[in-house]
Short mmCIF file of C-alpha atoms in Angstrom, two decimals:
data_model
loop_
_atom_site.label_atom_id
_atom_site.label_comp_id
_atom_site.label_asym_id
_atom_site.label_seq_id
_atom_site.Cartn_x
_atom_site.Cartn_y
_atom_site.Cartn_z
CA UNK A 1 44.04 -35.39 3.72
CA UNK A 2 46.34 -35.07 6.91
CA UNK A 3 45.17 -32.96 9.62
CA UNK A 4 46.84 -29.32 9.73
CA UNK A 5 49.70 -29.19 12.02
CA UNK A 6 48.94 -25.76 13.01
CA UNK A 7 45.55 -24.11 13.44
CA UNK A 8 44.55 -20.25 14.00
CA UNK A 9 43.91 -19.83 17.76
CA UNK A 10 40.49 -18.80 18.10
CA UNK A 11 41.40 -16.47 20.92
CA UNK A 12 43.76 -14.62 18.33
CA UNK A 13 40.78 -14.50 15.80
CA UNK A 14 38.37 -12.75 18.30
CA UNK A 15 41.40 -10.23 19.19
CA UNK A 16 41.59 -9.53 15.39
CA UNK A 17 37.87 -9.21 15.28
CA UNK A 18 37.74 -6.91 17.68
CA UNK A 19 40.54 -4.92 16.71
CA UNK A 20 39.13 -4.49 13.32
CA UNK A 21 35.47 -4.00 14.43
CA UNK A 22 33.61 -1.65 12.06
CA UNK A 23 36.44 -1.89 9.28
CA UNK A 24 35.96 -3.35 5.82
CA UNK A 25 35.60 -7.02 6.24
CA UNK A 26 38.18 -7.56 3.46
CA UNK A 27 40.79 -6.55 5.64
CA UNK A 28 40.32 -9.19 8.31
CA UNK A 29 39.72 -11.72 5.72
CA UNK A 30 42.76 -11.25 4.04
CA UNK A 31 44.67 -11.06 6.92
CA UNK A 32 43.51 -14.52 8.31
CA UNK A 33 44.04 -15.83 4.77
CA UNK A 34 47.63 -14.59 4.57
CA UNK A 35 48.69 -16.06 8.12
CA UNK A 36 47.28 -19.26 7.44
CA UNK A 37 48.55 -19.42 3.82
CA UNK A 38 52.20 -18.84 5.02
CA UNK A 39 51.94 -21.13 8.06
CA UNK A 40 52.81 -18.19 10.46
CA UNK A 41 49.94 -18.83 12.94
CA UNK A 42 52.14 -18.95 16.09
CA UNK A 43 54.71 -16.10 15.09
CA UNK A 44 54.63 -12.24 15.37
CA UNK A 45 53.92 -11.15 12.27
CA UNK A 46 53.59 -7.29 11.12
CA UNK A 47 51.15 -6.98 8.22
CA UNK A 48 50.34 -3.98 6.02
CA UNK A 49 47.34 -3.70 3.72
CA UNK A 50 45.92 -1.30 0.86
CA UNK A 51 42.84 -1.62 -1.24
CA UNK A 52 40.93 0.55 -3.51
CA UNK A 53 37.77 1.99 -2.14
CA UNK A 54 35.70 1.23 -5.07
CA UNK A 55 35.28 -1.98 -6.89
CA UNK A 56 38.29 -3.18 -9.15
CA UNK A 57 39.12 -6.23 -11.26
CA UNK A 58 42.78 -6.55 -12.54
CA UNK A 59 44.61 -8.94 -14.68
CA UNK A 60 47.34 -9.71 -12.27
CA UNK A 61 49.07 -12.03 -14.99
CA UNK A 62 49.62 -8.86 -17.19
CA UNK A 63 53.07 -7.25 -17.61
CA UNK A 64 52.50 -4.04 -15.31
CA UNK A 65 51.55 -6.18 -12.47
CA UNK A 66 53.96 -8.95 -13.07
CA UNK A 67 56.72 -6.25 -12.96
CA UNK A 68 55.63 -4.25 -10.05
CA UNK A 69 55.23 -7.01 -7.64
CA UNK A 70 58.98 -8.03 -7.31
CA UNK A 71 60.32 -4.29 -7.55
CA UNK A 72 58.61 -3.30 -4.30
CA UNK A 73 59.58 0.07 -3.08
CA UNK A 74 62.15 0.89 -5.78
CA UNK A 75 63.69 3.66 -3.76
CA UNK A 76 64.46 1.79 -0.68
CA UNK A 77 67.87 0.92 0.36
CA UNK A 78 67.20 -1.91 2.54
CA UNK A 79 68.95 -5.11 2.05
CA UNK A 80 67.88 -7.12 5.22
CA UNK A 81 64.57 -7.89 6.92
CA UNK A 82 61.86 -6.89 4.50
CA UNK A 83 64.33 -5.77 1.88
CA UNK A 84 62.03 -2.81 0.48
CA UNK A 85 59.66 -5.49 -0.40
CA UNK A 86 61.69 -6.00 -3.57
CA UNK A 87 62.09 -9.81 -4.58
CA UNK A 88 64.46 -11.51 -7.01
CA UNK A 89 61.84 -14.17 -7.44
CA UNK A 90 59.56 -14.43 -10.25
CA UNK A 91 55.95 -13.77 -8.79
CA UNK A 92 53.74 -17.07 -8.53
CA UNK A 93 50.19 -17.26 -8.93
CA UNK A 94 47.98 -17.90 -5.55
CA UNK A 95 44.41 -18.41 -5.33
CA UNK A 96 43.84 -14.54 -4.77
CA UNK A 97 46.38 -13.19 -7.01
CA UNK A 98 49.89 -13.06 -6.91
CA UNK A 99 52.69 -13.71 -4.61
CA UNK A 100 56.26 -12.71 -4.36
CA UNK A 101 57.06 -15.84 -3.23
CA UNK A 102 56.03 -19.58 -3.21
CA UNK A 103 54.28 -19.51 0.41
CA UNK A 104 56.25 -22.82 1.66
CA UNK A 105 59.49 -21.21 0.78
CA UNK A 106 58.78 -17.33 1.38
CA UNK A 107 62.37 -15.88 3.10
CA UNK A 108 60.73 -14.38 6.14
CA UNK A 109 58.39 -11.83 4.42
CA UNK A 110 55.96 -11.76 1.27
CA UNK A 111 53.82 -9.44 -0.60
CA UNK A 112 50.51 -10.22 -2.69
CA UNK A 113 48.75 -8.46 -5.09
CA UNK A 114 44.95 -9.64 -5.51
CA UNK A 115 42.68 -9.48 -8.60
CA UNK A 116 40.70 -6.57 -6.87
CA UNK A 117 43.65 -4.53 -6.32
CA UNK A 118 44.07 -5.49 -2.71
CA UNK A 119 48.05 -5.11 -1.82
CA UNK A 120 49.16 -7.24 1.18
CA UNK A 121 52.53 -7.62 2.47
CA UNK A 122 53.89 -9.41 5.80
CA UNK A 123 57.09 -9.63 7.84
CA UNK A 124 57.51 -12.38 10.45
CA UNK A 125 61.44 -12.93 10.32
CA UNK A 126 62.77 -10.68 13.09
CA UNK A 127 65.91 -12.29 13.61
CA UNK A 128 67.90 -9.74 11.86
CA UNK A 129 66.87 -7.35 14.52
CA UNK A 130 68.08 -9.65 17.27
CA UNK A 131 71.34 -8.84 19.33
CA UNK A 132 72.46 -12.63 18.68
CA UNK A 133 70.82 -16.02 18.27
CA UNK A 134 68.77 -17.16 20.90
CA UNK A 135 67.58 -13.83 21.99
CA UNK A 136 64.06 -14.27 20.90
CA UNK A 137 61.89 -11.93 18.63
CA UNK A 138 63.00 -8.40 18.72
CA UNK A 139 61.64 -5.32 16.88
CA UNK A 140 63.74 -1.88 16.26
CA UNK A 141 62.99 1.75 15.68
CA UNK A 142 64.18 0.95 12.06
CA UNK A 143 60.86 -1.22 11.54
CA UNK A 144 59.39 2.31 11.19
CA UNK A 145 61.07 2.16 7.85
CA UNK A 146 58.91 -0.37 6.53
CA UNK A 147 55.92 1.53 6.66
CA UNK A 148 57.29 4.23 4.31
CA UNK A 149 58.32 1.38 2.02
CA UNK A 150 55.00 -0.26 2.05
CA UNK A 151 53.47 3.24 1.17
CA UNK A 152 55.67 3.89 -1.70
CA UNK A 153 55.12 0.30 -3.02
CA UNK A 154 51.26 0.89 -2.48
CA UNK A 155 51.42 4.24 -4.31
CA UNK A 156 53.25 2.43 -7.18
CA UNK A 157 50.58 -0.27 -7.53
CA UNK A 158 47.72 2.06 -6.79
CA UNK A 159 48.79 4.25 -10.02
CA UNK A 160 48.15 1.02 -11.93
CA UNK A 161 44.95 -0.17 -10.25
CA UNK A 162 43.05 3.08 -10.14
CA UNK A 163 45.21 6.12 -10.66
CA UNK A 164 42.20 8.66 -9.88
CA UNK A 165 40.78 6.23 -7.20
CA UNK A 166 40.83 6.64 -3.47
CA UNK A 167 42.37 3.67 -1.29
CA UNK A 168 42.44 2.59 2.32
CA UNK A 169 45.28 1.56 4.10
CA UNK A 170 46.16 0.05 7.39
CA UNK A 171 48.46 -2.29 9.44
CA UNK A 172 48.32 -5.01 12.05
CA UNK A 173 51.14 -6.38 14.38
CA UNK A 174 49.70 -10.02 15.53
CA UNK A 175 51.35 -11.13 18.85
CA UNK A 176 52.58 -8.05 19.33
CA UNK A 177 53.52 -8.68 23.06
CA UNK A 178 55.88 -11.39 21.98
CA UNK A 179 58.33 -9.10 20.27
CA UNK A 180 60.88 -7.43 22.61
CA UNK A 181 61.85 -3.54 21.64
CA UNK A 182 65.77 -3.07 21.29
CA UNK A 183 67.56 -0.22 19.85
CA UNK A 184 69.53 -1.02 16.82
CA UNK A 185 72.45 1.29 17.80
CA UNK A 186 75.08 1.77 21.01
CA UNK A 187 73.69 5.31 21.71
CA UNK A 188 72.13 5.77 25.09
CA UNK A 189 68.34 5.82 24.65
CA UNK A 190 65.34 5.96 26.87
CA UNK A 191 63.85 2.79 27.71
CA UNK A 192 61.09 1.75 25.38
CA UNK A 193 57.77 0.87 26.34
CA UNK A 194 56.79 -3.00 25.97
CA UNK A 195 53.50 -3.74 24.10
CA UNK A 196 51.35 -5.92 25.96
CA UNK A 197 48.35 -6.22 23.50
CA UNK A 198 48.04 -9.54 21.39
CA UNK A 199 47.18 -7.46 18.35
CA UNK A 200 48.25 -3.95 17.61
CA UNK A 201 45.71 -2.74 15.06
CA UNK A 202 46.53 0.33 13.14
CA UNK A 203 43.16 2.58 12.30
CA UNK A 204 42.41 2.83 8.78
CA UNK A 205 43.23 5.80 6.76
CA UNK A 206 42.13 6.61 3.25
CA UNK A 207 43.22 9.20 0.46
CA UNK A 208 43.95 9.44 -3.10
CA UNK A 209 47.03 7.91 -4.39
CA UNK A 210 48.80 11.13 -3.81
CA UNK A 211 48.61 10.90 -0.24
CA UNK A 212 49.39 7.19 0.33
CA UNK A 213 53.20 8.24 1.05
CA UNK A 214 51.86 10.51 3.87
CA UNK A 215 49.56 7.78 5.30
CA UNK A 216 52.53 5.77 5.37
CA UNK A 217 54.41 8.52 7.41
CA UNK A 218 51.74 8.64 9.93
CA UNK A 219 51.73 5.04 10.28
CA UNK A 220 55.06 4.99 11.15
CA UNK A 221 54.62 7.54 13.69
CA UNK A 222 51.97 5.44 15.33
CA UNK A 223 54.60 2.61 15.31
CA UNK A 224 56.95 4.93 17.18
CA UNK A 225 54.41 5.89 19.83
CA UNK A 226 53.33 2.71 20.32
CA UNK A 227 56.88 1.89 21.75
CA UNK A 228 57.29 5.39 23.44
CA UNK A 229 60.01 6.35 20.90
#
């Protein structure tokens, strides 16, 4: 086998371990696996995760899960960026379960549903937020909507996995310091705050299925406060 052209930086792993200290180890292991599988080790990436509090085993190749993964957040109106986590592709099998796209050809974002009910989604193409080509990676206030979309997506999955159960949800922004915040309109706004952390880690929140959207809204507020908007 040839040597991998990319390796996860050990300093980044240490940052992630520190950020996720005391949290369920599955969040860290799934995050690292996602970053490696999609070859995005050196890119800024915003990753959301949701998992059942109790042990679960699901048949991801069954119709309910094959249908729910590509439909994402059905009420979302996003047609760019993360596209409401909706995919026009048929889900593909991966080691842990199902992916919304073949990892080598993912369109700048992807979602996965694992056999233990763990849902993970990541966004690493921030080009739609850049004012022009060559302006680097940018993030905008509209990315707060992605937290709401993921929460709606997670709620749909959770109702299939364990409708009476409790779930944990979190998010991680890797290489956060490499993203420049910009406003997505021409209205005069106060200067945003630059995030200097390499890893921006959301705390793990838990609740029943009925509270997942509210948790997503709280996470969106965390995002806004991080940039002082």
